[in-house]
Short mmCIF file of C-alpha atoms and ligand atoms in Angstrom, two decimals:
data_model
loop_
_atom_site.label_atom_id
_atom_site.label_comp_id
_atom_site.label_asym_id
_atom_site.label_seq_id
_atom_site.Cartn_x
_atom_site.Cartn_y
_atom_site.Cartn_z
CA MET A 1351 -102.03 43.33 -52.58
CA LYS A 1352 -98.57 44.12 -51.35
CA THR A 1353 -99.87 44.28 -47.77
CA SER A 1354 -101.53 40.87 -48.01
CA ILE A 1355 -98.37 39.28 -49.44
CA LYS A 1356 -96.45 40.86 -46.57
CA ARG A 1357 -98.97 39.42 -44.14
CA ILE A 1358 -98.71 35.94 -45.68
CA VAL A 1359 -94.90 36.12 -45.60
CA THR A 1360 -94.99 37.27 -41.96
CA ILE A 1361 -97.36 34.47 -40.96
CA ALA A 1362 -95.23 31.91 -42.83
CA LEU A 1363 -92.12 33.26 -41.16
CA CYS A 1364 -93.69 33.11 -37.68
CA PHE A 1365 -94.87 29.59 -38.36
CA SER A 1366 -91.46 28.42 -39.48
CA ILE A 1367 -89.78 30.08 -36.47
CA ALA A 1368 -92.28 28.42 -34.14
CA LEU A 1369 -91.67 25.10 -35.88
CA SER A 1370 -87.91 25.41 -35.61
CA LEU A 1371 -88.18 26.41 -31.92
CA PHE A 1372 -90.36 23.38 -31.29
CA ALA A 1373 -87.90 21.17 -33.20
CA SER A 1374 -84.91 22.54 -31.32
CA SER A 1375 -86.64 22.15 -27.94
CA THR A 1376 -87.51 18.56 -28.86
CA LEU A 1377 -83.89 18.04 -29.89
CA SER A 1378 -82.56 19.48 -26.66
CA VAL A 1379 -84.86 17.20 -24.62
CA ASP A 1380 -83.53 14.27 -26.67
CA ALA A 1381 -79.95 15.40 -26.18
CA LYS A 1382 -80.52 15.77 -22.44
CA ALA A 1383 -82.00 12.27 -22.20
CA LYS A 1384 -79.07 10.85 -24.14
CA LYS A 1385 -76.61 12.73 -21.92
CA LYS A 1386 -78.35 11.41 -18.81
CA ALA A 1387 -78.26 7.84 -20.13
CA ALA A 1388 -74.56 8.25 -20.99
CA LYS A 1389 -73.89 9.51 -17.48
CA ALA A 1390 -75.72 6.57 -15.89
CA THR A 1391 -73.69 4.06 -17.90
CA LYS A 1392 -70.37 5.92 -17.78
CA ASN A 1393 -67.58 3.67 -16.64
CA ILE A 1394 -65.74 5.09 -13.63
CA VAL A 1395 -61.95 4.81 -13.54
CA VAL A 1396 -60.57 4.64 -10.02
CA VAL A 1397 -56.81 4.72 -9.45
CA LEU A 1398 -55.72 3.45 -6.05
CA ASP A 1399 -52.37 4.67 -4.82
CA ALA A 1400 -50.73 2.54 -2.14
CA GLY A 1401 -48.71 5.25 -0.42
CA HIS A 1402 -44.89 4.91 -0.16
CA ASP A 1403 -42.60 2.07 -1.30
CA THR A 1404 -39.23 0.55 -0.39
CA THR A 1405 -37.42 3.74 -1.54
CA HIS A 1406 -39.84 6.27 -0.05
CA LEU A 1407 -40.60 4.74 3.30
CA GLY A 1408 -43.69 5.71 5.22
CA CYS A 1409 -44.16 5.48 8.93
CA HIS A 1410 -42.90 2.49 10.85
CA TYR A 1411 -43.47 1.77 14.47
CA GLN A 1412 -42.91 -1.50 16.31
CA ASN A 1413 -43.96 -4.25 13.88
CA PHE A 1414 -45.90 -1.89 11.59
CA GLU A 1415 -44.51 -0.89 8.17
CA GLU A 1416 -46.74 1.60 6.35
CA GLY A 1417 -45.72 0.91 2.72
CA ILE A 1418 -46.60 -2.78 3.11
CA ALA A 1419 -49.85 -2.12 4.98
CA ASN A 1420 -50.99 0.39 2.33
CA LEU A 1421 -50.30 -2.16 -0.45
CA TYR A 1422 -52.40 -4.79 1.34
CA ILE A 1423 -55.26 -2.32 1.77
CA ALA A 1424 -55.06 -1.26 -1.90
CA TYR A 1425 -55.23 -4.86 -3.16
CA TYR A 1426 -58.20 -5.67 -0.92
CA CYS A 1427 -59.92 -2.45 -1.96
CA LYS A 1428 -59.40 -3.27 -5.66
CA GLN A 1429 -60.69 -6.81 -5.18
CA GLU A 1430 -63.84 -5.53 -3.45
CA LEU A 1431 -64.47 -2.68 -5.89
CA GLU A 1432 -64.27 -5.09 -8.82
CA LYS A 1433 -67.40 -6.81 -7.48
CA TYR A 1434 -69.31 -3.77 -8.80
CA ASN A 1435 -70.49 -2.89 -12.31
CA GLY A 1436 -69.23 0.15 -14.17
CA VAL A 1437 -65.82 0.59 -12.60
CA THR A 1438 -62.25 -0.04 -13.71
CA VAL A 1439 -59.60 -0.08 -11.01
CA TYR A 1440 -55.88 0.50 -11.46
CA MET A 1441 -53.10 0.78 -8.91
CA THR A 1442 -50.08 3.11 -9.07
CA ARG A 1443 -47.88 0.27 -7.83
CA TYR A 1444 -48.43 -3.47 -7.60
CA GLY A 1445 -45.20 -4.42 -5.82
CA PHE A 1446 -43.13 -3.19 -2.90
CA ASP A 1447 -40.63 -1.18 -4.95
CA CYS A 1448 -40.99 2.31 -6.45
CA PRO A 1449 -41.94 2.00 -10.14
CA TYR A 1450 -41.22 5.68 -10.87
CA GLY A 1451 -37.44 5.92 -10.89
CA ALA A 1452 -36.79 5.03 -7.24
CA ASN A 1453 -34.80 8.17 -6.53
CA PRO A 1454 -33.82 7.94 -2.84
CA ASP A 1455 -32.98 11.66 -2.67
CA SER A 1456 -36.43 12.86 -3.68
CA SER A 1457 -40.03 11.76 -3.63
CA GLY A 1458 -41.06 14.48 -6.13
CA ASP A 1459 -40.51 12.39 -9.27
CA CYS A 1460 -42.29 9.44 -7.72
CA LEU A 1461 -45.33 11.52 -6.75
CA THR A 1462 -45.41 13.15 -10.20
CA GLY A 1463 -45.14 9.67 -11.75
CA ARG A 1464 -48.12 8.44 -9.74
CA VAL A 1465 -50.32 11.37 -10.81
CA ASN A 1466 -49.20 11.11 -14.45
CA TYR A 1467 -49.99 7.41 -14.41
CA ALA A 1468 -53.52 8.21 -13.16
CA LYS A 1469 -53.90 10.78 -15.93
CA SER A 1470 -52.67 8.26 -18.55
CA VAL A 1471 -55.51 5.87 -17.71
CA ASN A 1472 -58.10 8.70 -17.68
CA ALA A 1473 -58.70 8.51 -13.94
CA ASP A 1474 -61.93 9.95 -12.59
CA VAL A 1475 -60.27 9.97 -9.20
CA LEU A 1476 -56.93 9.17 -7.56
CA ILE A 1477 -57.28 7.76 -4.05
CA SER A 1478 -54.07 7.60 -2.06
CA LEU A 1479 -54.13 5.09 0.77
CA HIS A 1480 -52.06 5.77 3.89
CA ASN A 1481 -51.72 5.30 7.61
CA ASP A 1482 -50.56 7.80 10.13
CA TYR A 1483 -47.91 8.25 12.81
CA ASP A 1484 -47.78 10.85 15.51
CA PRO A 1485 -44.18 12.12 15.70
CA ASP A 1486 -44.64 13.01 19.39
CA LEU A 1487 -46.11 9.54 20.04
CA ASP A 1488 -49.20 11.38 21.22
CA LYS A 1489 -51.61 8.54 22.07
CA SER A 1490 -54.65 10.81 21.79
CA GLN A 1491 -54.12 10.95 18.03
CA ASN A 1492 -56.10 8.05 16.65
CA GLY A 1493 -58.66 7.13 14.02
CA SER A 1494 -59.34 8.03 10.40
CA LYS A 1495 -59.33 11.21 8.36
CA VAL A 1496 -59.44 12.09 4.68
CA ILE A 1497 -57.38 14.94 3.25
CA ILE A 1498 -59.29 16.52 0.36
CA PRO A 1499 -58.50 19.25 -2.20
CA ASN A 1500 -58.89 22.80 -0.87
CA PRO A 1501 -61.60 25.01 -2.45
CA ASN A 1502 -59.08 27.07 -4.45
CA TYR A 1503 -58.75 27.17 -8.26
CA ARG A 1504 -61.20 24.32 -8.92
CA PRO A 1505 -63.95 24.46 -6.24
CA ASP A 1506 -65.84 21.65 -8.03
CA ILE A 1507 -62.91 19.31 -7.35
CA CYS A 1508 -63.06 20.22 -3.65
CA VAL A 1509 -66.77 19.34 -3.54
CA LYS A 1510 -66.17 15.95 -5.19
CA GLY A 1511 -63.33 15.21 -2.78
CA SER A 1512 -65.44 16.19 0.21
CA ASP A 1513 -68.41 14.03 -0.79
CA LEU A 1514 -66.24 11.02 -1.61
CA GLY A 1515 -64.18 11.53 1.56
CA ASN A 1516 -67.29 11.61 3.73
CA SER A 1517 -68.60 8.44 2.08
CA ILE A 1518 -65.35 6.57 2.80
CA LEU A 1519 -65.04 7.98 6.33
CA ALA A 1520 -68.54 6.74 7.19
CA GLN A 1521 -67.47 3.20 6.26
CA LEU A 1522 -64.16 3.39 8.13
CA THR A 1523 -65.83 4.55 11.35
CA ALA A 1524 -68.30 1.66 10.97
CA THR A 1525 -65.29 -0.68 11.48
CA GLY A 1526 -64.81 0.83 14.95
CA LEU A 1527 -62.26 3.53 14.13
CA ASN A 1528 -62.75 7.02 15.53
CA VAL A 1529 -62.83 10.20 13.48
CA ASN A 1530 -59.35 11.70 13.84
CA ASN A 1531 -59.26 15.32 14.94
CA TRP A 1532 -55.88 15.98 13.36
CA LYS A 1533 -53.88 18.36 15.49
CA LEU A 1534 -52.34 20.02 12.38
CA CYS A 1535 -55.80 21.01 11.07
CA PRO A 1536 -58.31 20.39 13.87
CA ASN A 1537 -61.94 20.80 12.82
CA GLY A 1538 -63.56 17.73 14.35
CA THR A 1539 -64.95 16.35 11.08
CA GLY A 1540 -62.14 14.10 9.82
CA ILE A 1541 -62.38 15.85 6.44
CA VAL A 1542 -59.50 18.28 6.14
CA THR A 1543 -57.68 20.48 3.67
CA ARG A 1544 -54.13 21.74 3.99
CA ASP A 1545 -52.76 24.71 2.06
CA SER A 1546 -49.22 25.18 0.80
CA GLU A 1547 -47.49 28.09 2.52
CA SER A 1548 -45.80 29.32 -0.66
CA GLY A 1549 -47.05 27.54 -3.79
CA THR A 1550 -49.93 28.99 -5.82
CA TYR A 1551 -52.29 27.86 -8.59
CA PRO A 1552 -52.39 29.73 -11.92
CA ASP A 1553 -55.08 32.06 -10.50
CA GLY A 1554 -52.79 33.07 -7.62
CA SER A 1555 -54.68 31.16 -4.90
CA ALA A 1556 -52.86 28.94 -2.39
CA LYS A 1557 -51.98 25.49 -3.70
CA ASP A 1558 -52.85 22.36 -1.81
CA TYR A 1559 -49.96 21.33 0.43
CA TYR A 1560 -49.75 17.74 -0.79
CA ALA A 1561 -48.14 17.25 -4.20
CA LEU A 1562 -50.49 14.44 -5.25
CA ILE A 1563 -53.53 16.62 -4.58
CA ASN A 1564 -52.20 19.80 -6.21
CA LYS A 1565 -50.77 18.00 -9.28
CA ALA A 1566 -54.01 16.07 -9.84
CA LYS A 1567 -56.06 19.27 -9.46
CA THR A 1568 -53.88 21.01 -12.04
CA LEU A 1569 -54.48 18.09 -14.43
CA GLY A 1570 -58.23 18.32 -13.79
CA PHE A 1571 -59.21 15.44 -11.51
CA PRO A 1572 -59.63 15.00 -7.75
CA CYS A 1573 -57.14 13.24 -5.51
CA ILE A 1574 -57.87 12.45 -1.89
CA ILE A 1575 -55.59 10.99 0.77
CA VAL A 1576 -57.18 8.46 3.11
CA GLU A 1577 -55.38 8.14 6.44
CA HIS A 1578 -56.91 5.01 7.88
CA ALA A 1579 -55.48 4.75 11.39
CA PHE A 1580 -52.54 5.65 13.64
CA CYS A 1581 -49.80 3.07 14.09
CA THR A 1582 -48.68 5.01 17.18
CA ASN A 1583 -52.03 4.43 18.87
CA GLU A 1584 -52.13 1.02 20.51
CA SER A 1585 -55.82 0.36 19.94
CA ASP A 1586 -55.63 1.37 16.25
CA ARG A 1587 -52.49 -0.71 15.70
CA ILE A 1588 -53.68 -3.87 17.48
CA ASN A 1589 -57.30 -3.79 16.30
CA HIS A 1590 -56.92 -2.41 12.76
CA LEU A 1591 -53.30 -2.61 11.56
CA SER A 1592 -51.99 -6.02 12.59
CA THR A 1593 -53.39 -8.77 10.36
CA PRO A 1594 -54.33 -9.30 6.70
CA GLU A 1595 -57.94 -9.68 7.82
CA GLN A 1596 -57.83 -6.23 9.37
CA TYR A 1597 -56.30 -4.75 6.21
CA GLN A 1598 -59.05 -6.44 4.26
CA GLN A 1599 -61.66 -4.82 6.48
CA LEU A 1600 -60.15 -1.39 5.74
CA GLY A 1601 -59.91 -2.08 1.99
CA VAL A 1602 -63.53 -3.26 1.88
CA ALA A 1603 -64.59 -0.14 3.82
CA ASP A 1604 -62.80 2.09 1.29
CA ALA A 1605 -64.37 0.22 -1.65
CA THR A 1606 -67.85 0.39 -0.15
CA GLY A 1607 -67.49 4.13 0.41
CA ILE A 1608 -66.30 4.61 -3.19
CA ALA A 1609 -69.12 2.46 -4.60
CA LYS A 1610 -71.76 4.33 -2.60
CA TYR A 1611 -70.43 7.71 -3.70
CA TYR A 1612 -70.59 6.73 -7.40
CA GLY A 1613 -73.90 4.87 -6.99
CA LEU A 1614 -72.40 1.58 -8.25
CA SER A 1615 -74.35 -1.64 -8.03
CA LEU A 1616 -72.97 -5.12 -7.30
CA LYS A 1617 -72.52 -7.46 -10.30
ZN1 LIG B 1116 -48.12 7.82 4.44
#
């Protein structure tokens, strides 16, 4: 009698375990489906950073002024990106002047302010828009490149930066710009990382050289720096950096690359 009760209890127990396993596997399938749906409808927050300002001047050469050009490109990029569903776009500055204290002796506070602003609006990504200048006026330096986070400390952030950078670079080269083989970090791809020589992340690995990139990585989101073209290269300057229409072409290229990376669809 005892044995048969034991058997019944065992069978009942097995049955209830099987039932609960089935229920939990059904639940996890449900949870996965819900997670997937949430991911598909997740709103992306893009923060565009028009590099430099009237306090922290960028490169200037002949009639080209980088801080103004970057602001044009950022506005055109925002305007184009807002044609897509599922994205909110902010800019770290909307005017010519520095909104982060305008300290002429240092750009550190300004750069920190830009990253903190991105964090405050829950940025998925911070995209800093720039143009380049060769200090030796080396005419062979031309075209576009994207500086991405290095693989240290948060390798996942490096991967995101690389994929997004490649997507934007493909659009920029479609406007006729070359891929820049930057002489500081030549690798032929136009997607580059640059390490700090002294700074380290909490795990002891080399920090990214650029403050925007290393501060954003420390706060947990990717930042990339898009260098559209060289003002010291005559072809780049005349054909890509001279008119509002040309800035619009660059801003639209950036936006298209961003939209393709995130799989956004037009409204
Ligand atoms: Zn710059």
